[in-house]
Short mmCIF file of C-alpha atoms in Angstrom, two decimals:
data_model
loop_
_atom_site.label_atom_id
_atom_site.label_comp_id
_atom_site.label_asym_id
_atom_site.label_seq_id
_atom_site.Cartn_x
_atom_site.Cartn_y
_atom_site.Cartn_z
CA UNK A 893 59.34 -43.14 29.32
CA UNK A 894 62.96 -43.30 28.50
CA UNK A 895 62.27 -47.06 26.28
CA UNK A 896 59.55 -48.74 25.37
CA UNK A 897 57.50 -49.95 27.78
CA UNK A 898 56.16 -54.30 28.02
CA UNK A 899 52.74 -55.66 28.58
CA UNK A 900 51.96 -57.64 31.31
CA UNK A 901 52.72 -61.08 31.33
CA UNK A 902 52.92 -63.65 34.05
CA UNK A 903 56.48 -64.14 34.41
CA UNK A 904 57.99 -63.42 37.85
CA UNK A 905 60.52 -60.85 39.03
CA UNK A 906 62.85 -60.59 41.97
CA UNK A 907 61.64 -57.48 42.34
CA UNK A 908 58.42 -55.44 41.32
CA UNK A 909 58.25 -51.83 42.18
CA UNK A 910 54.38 -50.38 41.72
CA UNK A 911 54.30 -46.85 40.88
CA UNK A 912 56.97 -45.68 37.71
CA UNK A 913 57.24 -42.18 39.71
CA UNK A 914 60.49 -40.29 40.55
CA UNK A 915 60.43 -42.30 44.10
CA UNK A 916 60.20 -45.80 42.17
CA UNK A 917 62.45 -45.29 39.42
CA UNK A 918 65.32 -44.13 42.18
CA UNK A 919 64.73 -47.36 43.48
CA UNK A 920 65.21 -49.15 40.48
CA UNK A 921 68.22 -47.63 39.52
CA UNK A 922 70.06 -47.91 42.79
CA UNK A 923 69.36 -51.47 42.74
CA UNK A 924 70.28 -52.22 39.82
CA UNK A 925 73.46 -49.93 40.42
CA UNK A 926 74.38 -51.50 43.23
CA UNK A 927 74.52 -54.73 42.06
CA UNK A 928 71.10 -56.62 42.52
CA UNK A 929 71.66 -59.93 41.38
CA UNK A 930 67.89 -60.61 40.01
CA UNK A 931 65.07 -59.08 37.77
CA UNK A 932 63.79 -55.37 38.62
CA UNK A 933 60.37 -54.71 36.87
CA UNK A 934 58.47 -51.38 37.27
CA UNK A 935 54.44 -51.45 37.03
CA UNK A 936 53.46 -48.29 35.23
CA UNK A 937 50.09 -47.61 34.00
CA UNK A 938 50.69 -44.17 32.16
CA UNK A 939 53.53 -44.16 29.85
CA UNK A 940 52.98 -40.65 29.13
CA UNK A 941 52.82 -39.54 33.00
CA UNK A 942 50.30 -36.83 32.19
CA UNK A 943 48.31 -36.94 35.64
CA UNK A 944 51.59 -38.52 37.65
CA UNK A 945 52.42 -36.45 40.72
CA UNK A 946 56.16 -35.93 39.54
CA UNK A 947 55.96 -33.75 36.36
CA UNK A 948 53.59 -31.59 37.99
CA UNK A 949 55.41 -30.70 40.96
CA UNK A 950 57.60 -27.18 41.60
CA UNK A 951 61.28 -29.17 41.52
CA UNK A 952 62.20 -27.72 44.64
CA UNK A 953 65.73 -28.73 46.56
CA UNK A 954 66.36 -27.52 49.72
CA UNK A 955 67.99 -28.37 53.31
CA UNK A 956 65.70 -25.86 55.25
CA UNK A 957 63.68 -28.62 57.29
CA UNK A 958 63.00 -28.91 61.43
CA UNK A 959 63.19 -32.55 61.71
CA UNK A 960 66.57 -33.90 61.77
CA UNK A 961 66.08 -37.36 59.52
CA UNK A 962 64.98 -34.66 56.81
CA UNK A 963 67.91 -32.29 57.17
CA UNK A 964 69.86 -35.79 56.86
CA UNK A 965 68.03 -36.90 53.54
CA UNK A 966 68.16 -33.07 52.06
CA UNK A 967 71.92 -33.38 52.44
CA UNK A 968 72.82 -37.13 51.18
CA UNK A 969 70.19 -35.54 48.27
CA UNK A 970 71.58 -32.71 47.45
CA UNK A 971 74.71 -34.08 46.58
CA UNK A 972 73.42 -36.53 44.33
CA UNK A 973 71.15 -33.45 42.29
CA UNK A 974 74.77 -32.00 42.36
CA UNK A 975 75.45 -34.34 39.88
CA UNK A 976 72.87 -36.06 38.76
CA UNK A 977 72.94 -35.21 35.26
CA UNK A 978 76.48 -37.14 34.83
CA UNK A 979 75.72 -39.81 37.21
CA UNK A 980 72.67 -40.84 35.04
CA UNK A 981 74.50 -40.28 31.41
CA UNK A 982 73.52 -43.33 28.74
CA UNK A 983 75.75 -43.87 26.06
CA UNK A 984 77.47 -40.56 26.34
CA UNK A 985 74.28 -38.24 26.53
CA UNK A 986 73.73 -36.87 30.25
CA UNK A 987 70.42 -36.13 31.75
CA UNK A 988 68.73 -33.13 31.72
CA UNK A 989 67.24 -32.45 35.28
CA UNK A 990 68.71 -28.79 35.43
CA UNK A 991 69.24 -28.37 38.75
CA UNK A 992 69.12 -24.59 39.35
CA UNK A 993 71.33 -23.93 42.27
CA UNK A 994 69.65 -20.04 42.44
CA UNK A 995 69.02 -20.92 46.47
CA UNK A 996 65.54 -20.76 48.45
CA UNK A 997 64.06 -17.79 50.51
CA UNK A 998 61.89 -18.33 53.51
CA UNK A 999 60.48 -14.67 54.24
CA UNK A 1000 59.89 -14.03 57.98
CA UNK A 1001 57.71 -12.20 59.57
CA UNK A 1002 56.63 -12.11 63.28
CA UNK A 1003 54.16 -15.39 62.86
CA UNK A 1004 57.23 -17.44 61.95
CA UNK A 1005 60.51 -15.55 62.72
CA UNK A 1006 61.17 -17.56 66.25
CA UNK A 1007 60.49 -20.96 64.37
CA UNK A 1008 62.81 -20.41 61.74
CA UNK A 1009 65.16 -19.26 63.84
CA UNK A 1010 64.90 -22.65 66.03
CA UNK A 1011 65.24 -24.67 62.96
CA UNK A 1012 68.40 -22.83 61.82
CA UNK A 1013 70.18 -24.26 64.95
CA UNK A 1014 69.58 -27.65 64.43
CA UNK A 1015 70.07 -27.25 60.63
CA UNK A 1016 73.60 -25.58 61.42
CA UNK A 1017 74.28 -28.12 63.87
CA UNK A 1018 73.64 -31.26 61.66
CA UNK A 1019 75.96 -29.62 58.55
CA UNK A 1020 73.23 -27.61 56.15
CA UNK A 1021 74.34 -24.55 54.59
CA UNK A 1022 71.57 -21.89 55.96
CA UNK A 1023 71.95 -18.61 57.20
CA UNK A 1024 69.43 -16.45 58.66
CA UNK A 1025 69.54 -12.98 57.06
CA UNK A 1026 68.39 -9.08 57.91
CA UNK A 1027 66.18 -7.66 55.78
CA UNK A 1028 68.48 -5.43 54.02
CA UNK A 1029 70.27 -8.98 53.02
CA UNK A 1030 67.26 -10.19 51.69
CA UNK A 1031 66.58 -7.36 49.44
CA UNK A 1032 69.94 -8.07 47.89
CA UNK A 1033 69.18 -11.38 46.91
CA UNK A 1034 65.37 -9.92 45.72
CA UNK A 1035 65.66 -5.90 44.95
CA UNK A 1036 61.91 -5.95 44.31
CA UNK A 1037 60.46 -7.58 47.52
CA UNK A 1038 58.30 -4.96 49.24
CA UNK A 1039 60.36 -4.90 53.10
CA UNK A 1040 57.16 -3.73 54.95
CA UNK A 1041 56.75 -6.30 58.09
CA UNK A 1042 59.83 -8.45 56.78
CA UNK A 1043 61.90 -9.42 60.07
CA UNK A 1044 64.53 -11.53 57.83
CA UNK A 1045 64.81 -14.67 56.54
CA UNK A 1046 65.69 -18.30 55.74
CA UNK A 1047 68.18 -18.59 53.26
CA UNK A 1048 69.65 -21.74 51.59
CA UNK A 1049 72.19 -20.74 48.90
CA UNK A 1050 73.27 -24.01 47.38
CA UNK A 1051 69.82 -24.85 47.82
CA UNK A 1052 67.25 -24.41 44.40
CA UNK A 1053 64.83 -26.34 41.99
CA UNK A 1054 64.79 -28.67 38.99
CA UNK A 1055 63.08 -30.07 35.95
CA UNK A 1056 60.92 -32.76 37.95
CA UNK A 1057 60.09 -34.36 33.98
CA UNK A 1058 63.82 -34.37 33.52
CA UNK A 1059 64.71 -35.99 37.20
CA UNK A 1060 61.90 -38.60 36.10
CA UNK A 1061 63.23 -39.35 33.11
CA UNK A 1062 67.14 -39.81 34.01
CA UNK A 1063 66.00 -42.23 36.37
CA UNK A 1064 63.86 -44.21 34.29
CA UNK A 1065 66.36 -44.22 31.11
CA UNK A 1066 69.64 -45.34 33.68
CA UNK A 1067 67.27 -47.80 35.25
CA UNK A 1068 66.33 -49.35 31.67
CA UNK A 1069 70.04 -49.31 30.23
CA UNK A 1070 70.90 -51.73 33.71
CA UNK A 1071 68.20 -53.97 32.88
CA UNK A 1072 65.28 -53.06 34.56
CA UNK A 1073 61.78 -54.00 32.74
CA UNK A 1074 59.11 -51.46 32.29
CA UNK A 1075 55.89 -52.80 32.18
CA UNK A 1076 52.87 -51.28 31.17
CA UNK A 1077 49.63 -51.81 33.57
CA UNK A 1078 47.51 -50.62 36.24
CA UNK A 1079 48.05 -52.28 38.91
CA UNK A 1080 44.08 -52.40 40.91
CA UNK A 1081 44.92 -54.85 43.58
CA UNK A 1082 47.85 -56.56 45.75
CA UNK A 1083 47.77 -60.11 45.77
CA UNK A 1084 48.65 -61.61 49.48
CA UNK A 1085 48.86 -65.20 50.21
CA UNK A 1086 48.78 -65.80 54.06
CA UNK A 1087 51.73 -63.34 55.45
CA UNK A 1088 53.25 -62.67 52.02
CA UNK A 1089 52.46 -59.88 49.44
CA UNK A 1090 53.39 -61.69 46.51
CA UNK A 1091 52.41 -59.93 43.44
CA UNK A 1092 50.06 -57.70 42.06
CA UNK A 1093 46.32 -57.75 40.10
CA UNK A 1094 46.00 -55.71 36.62
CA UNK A 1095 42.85 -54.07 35.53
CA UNK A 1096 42.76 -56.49 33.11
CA UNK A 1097 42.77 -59.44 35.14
CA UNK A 1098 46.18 -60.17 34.42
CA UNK A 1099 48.90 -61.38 37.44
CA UNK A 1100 52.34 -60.17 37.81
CA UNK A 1101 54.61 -61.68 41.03
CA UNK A 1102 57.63 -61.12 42.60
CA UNK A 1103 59.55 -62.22 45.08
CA UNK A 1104 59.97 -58.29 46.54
CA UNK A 1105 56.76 -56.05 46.25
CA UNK A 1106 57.84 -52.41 46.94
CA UNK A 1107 54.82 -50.04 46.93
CA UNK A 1108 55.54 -47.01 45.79
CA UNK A 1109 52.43 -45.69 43.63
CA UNK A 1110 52.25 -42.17 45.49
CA UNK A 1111 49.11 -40.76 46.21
CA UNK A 1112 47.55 -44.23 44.81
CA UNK A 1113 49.45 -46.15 47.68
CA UNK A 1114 46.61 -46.00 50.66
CA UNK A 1115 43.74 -47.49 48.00
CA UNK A 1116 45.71 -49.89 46.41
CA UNK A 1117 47.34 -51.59 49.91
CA UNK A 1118 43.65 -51.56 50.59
CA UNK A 1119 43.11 -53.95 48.61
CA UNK A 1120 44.98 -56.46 50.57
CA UNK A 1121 43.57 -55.63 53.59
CA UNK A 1122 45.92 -53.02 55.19
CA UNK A 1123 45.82 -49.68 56.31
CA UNK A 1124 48.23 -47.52 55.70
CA UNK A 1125 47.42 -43.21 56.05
CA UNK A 1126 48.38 -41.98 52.78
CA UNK A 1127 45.64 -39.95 50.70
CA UNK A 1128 45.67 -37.71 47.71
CA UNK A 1129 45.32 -34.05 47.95
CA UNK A 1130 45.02 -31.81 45.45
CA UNK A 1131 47.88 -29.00 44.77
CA UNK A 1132 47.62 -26.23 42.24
CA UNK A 1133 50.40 -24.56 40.37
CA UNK A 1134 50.55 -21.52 38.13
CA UNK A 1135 52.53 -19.41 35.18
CA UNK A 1136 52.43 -16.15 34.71
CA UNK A 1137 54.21 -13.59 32.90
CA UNK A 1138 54.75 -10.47 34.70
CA UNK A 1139 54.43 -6.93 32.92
CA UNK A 1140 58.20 -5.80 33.82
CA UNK A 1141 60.75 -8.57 33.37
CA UNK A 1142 63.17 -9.21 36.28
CA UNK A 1143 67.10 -8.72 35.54
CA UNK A 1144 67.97 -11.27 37.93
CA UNK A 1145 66.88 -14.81 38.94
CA UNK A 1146 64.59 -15.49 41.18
CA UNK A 1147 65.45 -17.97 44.04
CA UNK A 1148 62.39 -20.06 45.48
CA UNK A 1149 60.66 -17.81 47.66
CA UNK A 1150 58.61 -18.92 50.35
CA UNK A 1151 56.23 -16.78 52.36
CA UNK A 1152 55.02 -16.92 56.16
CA UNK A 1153 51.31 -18.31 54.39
CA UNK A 1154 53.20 -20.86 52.10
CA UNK A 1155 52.92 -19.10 49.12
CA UNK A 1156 55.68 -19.80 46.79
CA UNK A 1157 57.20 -18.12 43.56
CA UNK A 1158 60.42 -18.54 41.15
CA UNK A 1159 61.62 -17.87 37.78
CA UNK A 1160 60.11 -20.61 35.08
CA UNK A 1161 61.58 -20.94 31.58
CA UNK A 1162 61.67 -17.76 29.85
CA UNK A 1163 61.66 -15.18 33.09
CA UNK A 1164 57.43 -16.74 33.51
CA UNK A 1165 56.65 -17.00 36.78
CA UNK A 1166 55.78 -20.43 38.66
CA UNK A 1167 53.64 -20.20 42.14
CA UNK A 1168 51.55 -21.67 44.31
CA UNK A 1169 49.85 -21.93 47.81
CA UNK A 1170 48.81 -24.50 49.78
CA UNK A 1171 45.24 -24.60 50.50
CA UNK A 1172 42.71 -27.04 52.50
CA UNK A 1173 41.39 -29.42 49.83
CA UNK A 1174 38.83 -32.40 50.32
CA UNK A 1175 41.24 -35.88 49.61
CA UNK A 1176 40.19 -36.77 46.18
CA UNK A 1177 42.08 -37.71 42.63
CA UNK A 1178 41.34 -34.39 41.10
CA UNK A 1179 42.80 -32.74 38.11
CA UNK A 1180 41.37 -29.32 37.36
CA UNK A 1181 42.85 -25.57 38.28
CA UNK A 1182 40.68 -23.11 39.80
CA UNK A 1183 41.48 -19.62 38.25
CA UNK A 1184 39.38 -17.99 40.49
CA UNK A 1185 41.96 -19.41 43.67
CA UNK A 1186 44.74 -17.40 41.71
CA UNK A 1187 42.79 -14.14 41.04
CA UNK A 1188 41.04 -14.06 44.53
CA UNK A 1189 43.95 -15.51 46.78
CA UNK A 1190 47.34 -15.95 45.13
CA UNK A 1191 47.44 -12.34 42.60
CA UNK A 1192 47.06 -10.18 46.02
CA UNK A 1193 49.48 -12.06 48.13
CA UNK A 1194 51.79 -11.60 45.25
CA UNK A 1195 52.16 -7.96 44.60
CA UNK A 1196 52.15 -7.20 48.15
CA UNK A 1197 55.52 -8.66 48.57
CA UNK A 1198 56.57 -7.42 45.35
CA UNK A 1199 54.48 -4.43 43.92
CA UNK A 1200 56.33 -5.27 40.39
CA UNK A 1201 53.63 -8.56 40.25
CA UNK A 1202 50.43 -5.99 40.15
CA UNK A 1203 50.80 -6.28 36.68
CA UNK A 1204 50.73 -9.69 34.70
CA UNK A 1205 49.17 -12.11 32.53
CA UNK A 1206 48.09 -15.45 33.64
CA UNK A 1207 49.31 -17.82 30.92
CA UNK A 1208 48.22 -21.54 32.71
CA UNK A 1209 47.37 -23.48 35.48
CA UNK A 1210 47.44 -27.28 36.07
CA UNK A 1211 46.78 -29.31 39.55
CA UNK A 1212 48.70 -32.48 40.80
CA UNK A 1213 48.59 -34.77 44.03
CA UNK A 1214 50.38 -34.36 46.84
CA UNK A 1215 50.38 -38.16 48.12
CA UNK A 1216 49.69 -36.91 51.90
CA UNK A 1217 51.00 -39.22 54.79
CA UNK A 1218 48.08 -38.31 57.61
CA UNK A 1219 50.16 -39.75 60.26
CA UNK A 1220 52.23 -37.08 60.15
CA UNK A 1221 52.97 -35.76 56.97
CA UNK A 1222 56.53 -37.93 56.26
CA UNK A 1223 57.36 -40.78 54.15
CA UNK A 1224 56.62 -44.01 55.26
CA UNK A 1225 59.55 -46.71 54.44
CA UNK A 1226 60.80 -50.12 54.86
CA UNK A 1227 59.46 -53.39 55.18
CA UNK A 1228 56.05 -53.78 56.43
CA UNK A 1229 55.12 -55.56 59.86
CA UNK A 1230 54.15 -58.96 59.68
CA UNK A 1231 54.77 -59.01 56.28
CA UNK A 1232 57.33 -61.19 54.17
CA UNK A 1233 58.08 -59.81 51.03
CA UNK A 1234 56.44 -56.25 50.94
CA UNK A 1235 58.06 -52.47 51.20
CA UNK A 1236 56.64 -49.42 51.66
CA UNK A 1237 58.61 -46.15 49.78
CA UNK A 1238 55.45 -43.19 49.69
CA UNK A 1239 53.81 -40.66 51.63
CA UNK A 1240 56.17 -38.03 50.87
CA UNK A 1241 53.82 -35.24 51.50
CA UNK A 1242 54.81 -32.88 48.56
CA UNK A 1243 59.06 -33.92 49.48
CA UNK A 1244 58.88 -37.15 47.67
CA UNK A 1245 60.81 -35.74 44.16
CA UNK A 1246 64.06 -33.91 46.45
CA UNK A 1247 63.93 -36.86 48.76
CA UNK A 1248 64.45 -39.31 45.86
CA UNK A 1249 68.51 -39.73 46.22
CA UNK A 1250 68.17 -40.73 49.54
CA UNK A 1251 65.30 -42.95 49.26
CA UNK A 1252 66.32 -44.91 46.00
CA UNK A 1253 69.47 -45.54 47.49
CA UNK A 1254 68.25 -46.59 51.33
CA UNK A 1255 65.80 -48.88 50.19
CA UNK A 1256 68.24 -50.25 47.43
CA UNK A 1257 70.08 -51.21 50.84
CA UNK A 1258 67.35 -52.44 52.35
CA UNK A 1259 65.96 -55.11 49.86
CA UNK A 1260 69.41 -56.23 49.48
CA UNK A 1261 71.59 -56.46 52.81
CA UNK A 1262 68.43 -56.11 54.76
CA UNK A 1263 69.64 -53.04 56.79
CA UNK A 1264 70.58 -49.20 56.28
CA UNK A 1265 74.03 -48.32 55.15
CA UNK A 1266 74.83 -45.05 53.81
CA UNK A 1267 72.14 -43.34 55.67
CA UNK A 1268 70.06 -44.32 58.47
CA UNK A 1269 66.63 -44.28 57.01
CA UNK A 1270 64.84 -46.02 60.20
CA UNK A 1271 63.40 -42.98 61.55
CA UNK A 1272 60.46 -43.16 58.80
CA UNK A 1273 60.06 -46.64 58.83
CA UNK A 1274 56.18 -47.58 58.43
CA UNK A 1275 56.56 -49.42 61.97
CA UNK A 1276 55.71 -45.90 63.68
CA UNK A 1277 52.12 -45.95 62.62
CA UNK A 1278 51.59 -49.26 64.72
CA UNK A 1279 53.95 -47.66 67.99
CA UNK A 1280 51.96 -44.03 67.78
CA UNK A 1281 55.41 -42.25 66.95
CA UNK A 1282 55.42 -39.34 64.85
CA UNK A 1283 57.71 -37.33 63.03
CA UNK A 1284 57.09 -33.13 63.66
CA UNK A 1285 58.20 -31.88 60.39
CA UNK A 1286 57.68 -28.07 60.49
CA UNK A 1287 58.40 -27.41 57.02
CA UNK A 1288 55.76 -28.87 54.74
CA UNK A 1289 54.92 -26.38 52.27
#
């Protein structure tokens, strides 16, 4: 938890961020970094993060989105992963997010050739380094992919993944050497007096406040701003992920590969394999890995883009939350209509660890000056679920 954490206790903050995540410890740490004159507390309930959505994500960093405000957060965020590990050094000892810059591969076919070829304009256009590639390219970059019904593809080279337990944990330990106050509770209601979200209600009765509430408790968020009365479209839904170790080892790294179906695969620690596929999942806060999903659906779809993956042993399996914005499947920012006192920093839909930079450092802004600065955030403000604007975000994997 990068410190140790505090109980509860009654005395205020300037501001309390709910949810200890990757999204609320960027927050913490930009505002704190930037020069937040006041108290930052973050309301954690699991010090060891064992069913938080962060740790059990892929770590994937990319630019290859449709809509522009996401190509504009990938960028400012991709800088920052760049060099995160110095920026968020303690007392001489870096972090250790290991940012693998080995790129990320969206394989084409004809169901989703023309789309990614749309998207490449407006990603060239706005700055991202993506190139669309022939399939002879692509075998360069992977020698075993299988070429049959491959048009091309997507390719981000500075693009890649991390250690999402490592991100976490930079964040938290920077944010705790500038004073921020970790406090260890489960936050099971918001308290709201009149127009004003002014605090928050443990589990065991106990009452924090704050002058600033920001709500950023991921796939938690929609249940727990029920409790004040408000609606907001987040829900958690269930995501599996999988090792394996294949038979023949690769002699080269893997970049992320992404097929036409979602299905995803890159090197893990040790030449292992890490992938995963989307699949349509009942909301629900559910932990357990279906084997039979990997053998039936996932093993198949593997070894027909690379033959090499026939042969392998399944060595785990875990599932986490993707905290699902059913608006439209974007973050929802900002401050909160009608509402003194009370941001909004979740719904990432499954983006929420590479769009951390960005966010931390927007809504560090935000609280603070009251407006954007170094990127114009505004686009995902929470405000859109009350005009019926949406975001169309192509590439949710």
């Amino acid at each position: 938890m990068g410190g140790r954490l505090e109980h509860l206790s009654g005395k205020g903050l300037d501001v309390l961020i709910v949810g200890g995540g990757v999204i609320g410890s960027s927050i913490a740490y930009h505002l704190l970094k930037d020069g937040l004159d006041g108290t930052v507390g973050i309301l954690e309930r699991d010090p060891t993060y064992e069913f938080a959505t962060t740790p059990r994500s892929a770590g994937g960093v990319r630019q290859q989105f449709s809509a522009e405000i996401n190509i504009r957060i990938a960028l400012f965020s991709l800088e920052r992963f760049e060099q995160f590990d110095q920026e968020m050094e303690v007392d001489g000892e870096p972090a250790h997010a290991e940012f693998r810059q080995r790129g990320y591969l969206f394989l084409a076919d004809e169901r989703n050739w023309e789309a990614l070829r749309r998207q490449h304009k407006i990603q060239r256009a706005l700055g991202a380094c993506v190139e669309l590639l022939e399939p002879s390219e692509v075998l360069e970059i992977v020698p075993d992919l299988k070429p049959e019904g491959l048009l091309g593809a997507s390719w981000g080279p500075k693009a890649g993944y991390t250690d999402p337990y490592g991100v976490l944990q930079g964040y938290l330990r920077k944010a705790r050497s500038l004073g921020a106050r970790f406090i260890q509770a489960e936050a099971m209601e918001l308290l709201r007096r009149g127009s004003r979200i002014v605090g928050v209600k443990s589990k065991e009765g106990q009452v924090l406040e704050a002058g600033c509430v920001v709500l950023a408790a991921g796939a938690w968020s929609g249940d727990l701003a029920a409790t004040a009365g408000l609606e907001i479209p987040v829900e958690p839904h269930p995501r599996m992920a999988y090792c394996f170790d294949p038979a023949r080892k690769f002699d080269y790294d893997l970049p992320l590969v992404i097929d036409p179906e979602d299905l995803y695969f890159r090197h893990e620690t040790g030449k292992q394999i890490l992938t995963g596929k989307s699949r349509q999942e009942r909301p629900g806060y559910r932990f357990e890995w279906d084997r039979d999903f990997f053998m039936t659906e996932i093993w198949p779809a593997l070894y027909r883009w690379v033959p090499a993956f026939e042969c392998l042993k399944l060595l785990r399996g875990w599932a986490g939350l993707y905290e699902m914005c059913t608006w439209d499947r974007n973050g929802l920012l900002g401050k909160y209509p009608g509402l003194e006192g009370f941001f909004l920093a979740t719904g990432f839909s499954g983006h929420g660890l590479q769009q951390a930079p960005a966010v931390g450092q927007g809504l560090s802004e935000l609280i603070r000056t009251g407006g954007y600065q170094s990127l114009d955030l505004s686009p995902l403000n929470v405000s859109r679920i009350f005009t019926g604007e949406r975001i169309l975000e192509e590439g949710v994997v």
